XYZ file of C-alpha atoms in Angstrom:
186
model
C 20.809 24.367 -14.309
C 23.209 21.028 -12.883
C 27.042 22.018 -11.339
C 29.204 20.076 -10.111
C 30.720 21.952 -6.468
C 33.348 20.975 -4.186
C 32.874 22.094 -0.233
C 34.708 22.124 2.214
C 33.109 20.861 5.673
C 33.287 19.248 9.070
C 31.988 15.655 9.581
C 31.586 14.354 12.637
C 31.658 10.608 11.952
C 29.442 8.166 15.118
C 31.390 5.289 17.108
C 29.492 3.060 15.452
C 31.578 3.140 12.170
C 34.655 3.834 13.391
C 35.569 0.330 12.475
C 34.453 1.639 8.248
C 36.710 3.361 5.967
C 36.624 7.388 7.240
C 36.094 8.563 3.441
C 33.043 5.980 3.241
C 32.269 6.882 6.682
C 32.170 10.082 5.659
C 30.604 9.978 2.216
C 28.104 7.952 3.936
C 27.549 11.146 6.427
C 27.161 13.514 4.069
C 24.539 11.716 2.115
C 22.288 11.429 4.832
C 23.023 14.738 5.809
C 23.048 16.617 2.073
C 21.184 14.668 -0.109
C 17.890 16.753 -0.960
C 17.900 19.134 1.362
C 17.393 22.795 -1.122
C 20.568 25.235 -0.594
C 19.098 29.096 -1.292
C 22.795 29.272 -2.595
C 23.746 26.836 -4.519
C 20.105 24.908 -5.178
C 18.910 20.816 -4.536
C 21.617 18.746 -3.860
C 20.904 15.229 -6.008
C 24.580 13.660 -4.705
C 27.526 13.107 -2.618
C 30.015 12.433 -5.454
C 32.986 11.491 -3.998
C 34.740 12.400 -0.731
C 38.126 13.884 -1.598
C 40.198 14.401 1.269
C 39.217 13.472 4.961
C 41.287 15.279 7.815
C 42.421 13.501 11.057
C 39.815 13.548 13.642
C 39.374 14.974 16.437
C 37.208 13.928 19.409
C 35.360 16.309 21.534
C 35.030 15.791 25.535
C 32.008 14.283 26.301
C 31.163 13.274 22.524
C 32.334 10.428 21.142
C 32.197 10.409 18.086
C 35.669 12.257 16.057
C 34.891 15.931 14.105
C 37.072 15.296 10.417
C 37.587 18.703 8.131
C 36.057 16.782 4.727
C 36.209 18.480 1.693
C 33.615 16.730 -1.346
C 32.169 16.905 -4.585
C 28.187 17.219 -4.839
C 26.243 17.419 -7.957
C 23.159 20.356 -7.409
C 20.642 21.654 -9.447
C 18.874 24.730 -9.123
C 16.085 26.651 -11.780
C 17.280 30.041 -12.761
C 14.989 32.397 -14.092
C 14.060 32.529 -18.044
C 16.189 28.756 -18.265
C 15.055 26.351 -21.379
C 14.165 22.657 -19.921
C 12.736 19.027 -20.524
C 10.184 17.604 -18.361
C 7.205 15.027 -18.999
C 4.046 15.893 -17.840
C 2.943 14.034 -14.101
C 0.028 15.855 -13.491
C -3.035 18.072 -14.628
C -5.324 19.733 -12.775
C -7.917 22.228 -14.235
C -5.188 25.082 -13.781
C -2.303 23.628 -15.407
C -0.244 20.802 -16.124
C 2.424 19.424 -13.675
C 6.131 19.020 -15.479
C 8.581 16.787 -13.964
C 12.269 18.774 -14.425
C 14.616 16.969 -12.677
C 14.140 16.657 -8.894
C 10.953 19.024 -9.199
C 7.664 19.448 -10.208
C 6.913 22.748 -12.144
C 3.334 24.169 -12.810
C 2.710 25.176 -16.010
C -0.680 27.409 -15.674
C -3.341 27.106 -18.370
C -2.650 29.678 -19.271
C 1.279 29.747 -20.387
C -0.511 26.214 -22.141
C -0.027 27.605 -26.104
C -1.329 29.731 -28.272
C -4.422 29.648 -28.140
C -8.414 29.044 -26.210
C -7.567 26.048 -24.371
C -10.181 23.745 -22.456
C -9.458 21.075 -19.962
C -11.473 18.045 -20.828
C -12.029 15.928 -17.090
C -13.069 13.331 -18.856
C -10.195 12.392 -20.505
C -7.328 14.306 -18.240
C -6.318 16.111 -21.212
C -5.462 19.958 -22.680
C -7.276 20.673 -26.167
C -6.753 23.960 -27.579
C -10.087 25.269 -29.402
C -8.694 26.987 -32.744
C -5.728 24.261 -32.963
C -7.019 20.765 -31.570
C -3.298 20.238 -29.793
C -3.966 18.452 -26.862
C -1.506 18.092 -23.270
C -1.823 14.916 -21.356
C 0.040 12.377 -18.927
C 3.343 11.465 -20.078
C 3.715 13.954 -22.787
C 7.214 15.134 -23.183
C 7.002 18.801 -23.474
C 9.938 21.589 -23.669
C 9.381 24.705 -21.555
C 10.856 28.436 -19.706
C 11.183 29.047 -16.350
C 9.361 31.523 -16.043
C 9.269 32.276 -11.896
C 11.109 30.748 -9.376
C 9.763 30.410 -5.057
C 11.683 29.171 -3.008
C 10.338 28.771 1.058
C 12.301 25.699 2.276
C 14.471 23.456 2.591
C 12.024 20.312 1.527
C 12.095 20.214 -2.835
C 8.513 20.001 -2.565
C 7.649 22.687 -0.697
C 9.049 25.531 -3.602
C 7.735 26.300 -6.834
C 9.059 26.842 -9.776
C 6.769 28.115 -12.541
C 7.255 28.025 -16.720
C 5.146 28.899 -19.824
C 5.128 26.948 -22.838
C 3.765 29.810 -25.107
C 7.280 31.196 -27.263
C 8.497 29.617 -30.121
C 10.645 26.782 -29.832
C 8.694 25.723 -26.774
C 6.087 23.419 -25.844
C 4.909 19.482 -25.975
C 7.302 17.899 -28.573
C 5.275 16.962 -30.913
C 4.316 20.937 -31.914
C 7.868 21.574 -32.000
C 8.377 19.190 -35.225
C 5.380 20.614 -37.337
C 6.020 23.689 -36.212
C 9.998 23.121 -37.805
C 8.840 21.410 -40.489
C 6.267 23.951 -41.268
C 9.522 26.529 -41.376
C 11.499 23.983 -43.546
C 8.389 24.114 -46.056
C 8.677 27.955 -46.364
């Protein structure tokens, strides 16, 4: 889930940035410090949007930098259990498909791809449903539901998100469209 948050913190502006507008300097430092970091409570910090307020600088003896109280806006994304997400297949392996959902890749295990017996066609790098003949391959757009979230690190790529496409309204875009047409005909 994407969220806009307003955060208050203290930012250290080094002496080499004293010639830059303080708000702009704070924004640069905040981007270097926060963007791309995973916070357990809030999620992945995608972007520092704006520095709303910056207080007067405080100089600490022995450190030539100034320290400022700042209030700033951030855009974050946090995978929520049972959230429906849309993404693109970015990698396939014999055990499942990796789906890019925002700033992370989630895994749809082969058992969660569809309600059918699924075979991995290694030559063509795709999954094929035995009875339905549905295929899933690189570049396909899909809709999935988050069924597992394992957060172990501040580094985005080290965390894991498990997905399923075995529920009504989920799967590859053309599967969903065919189901809708089928329902409309009955």
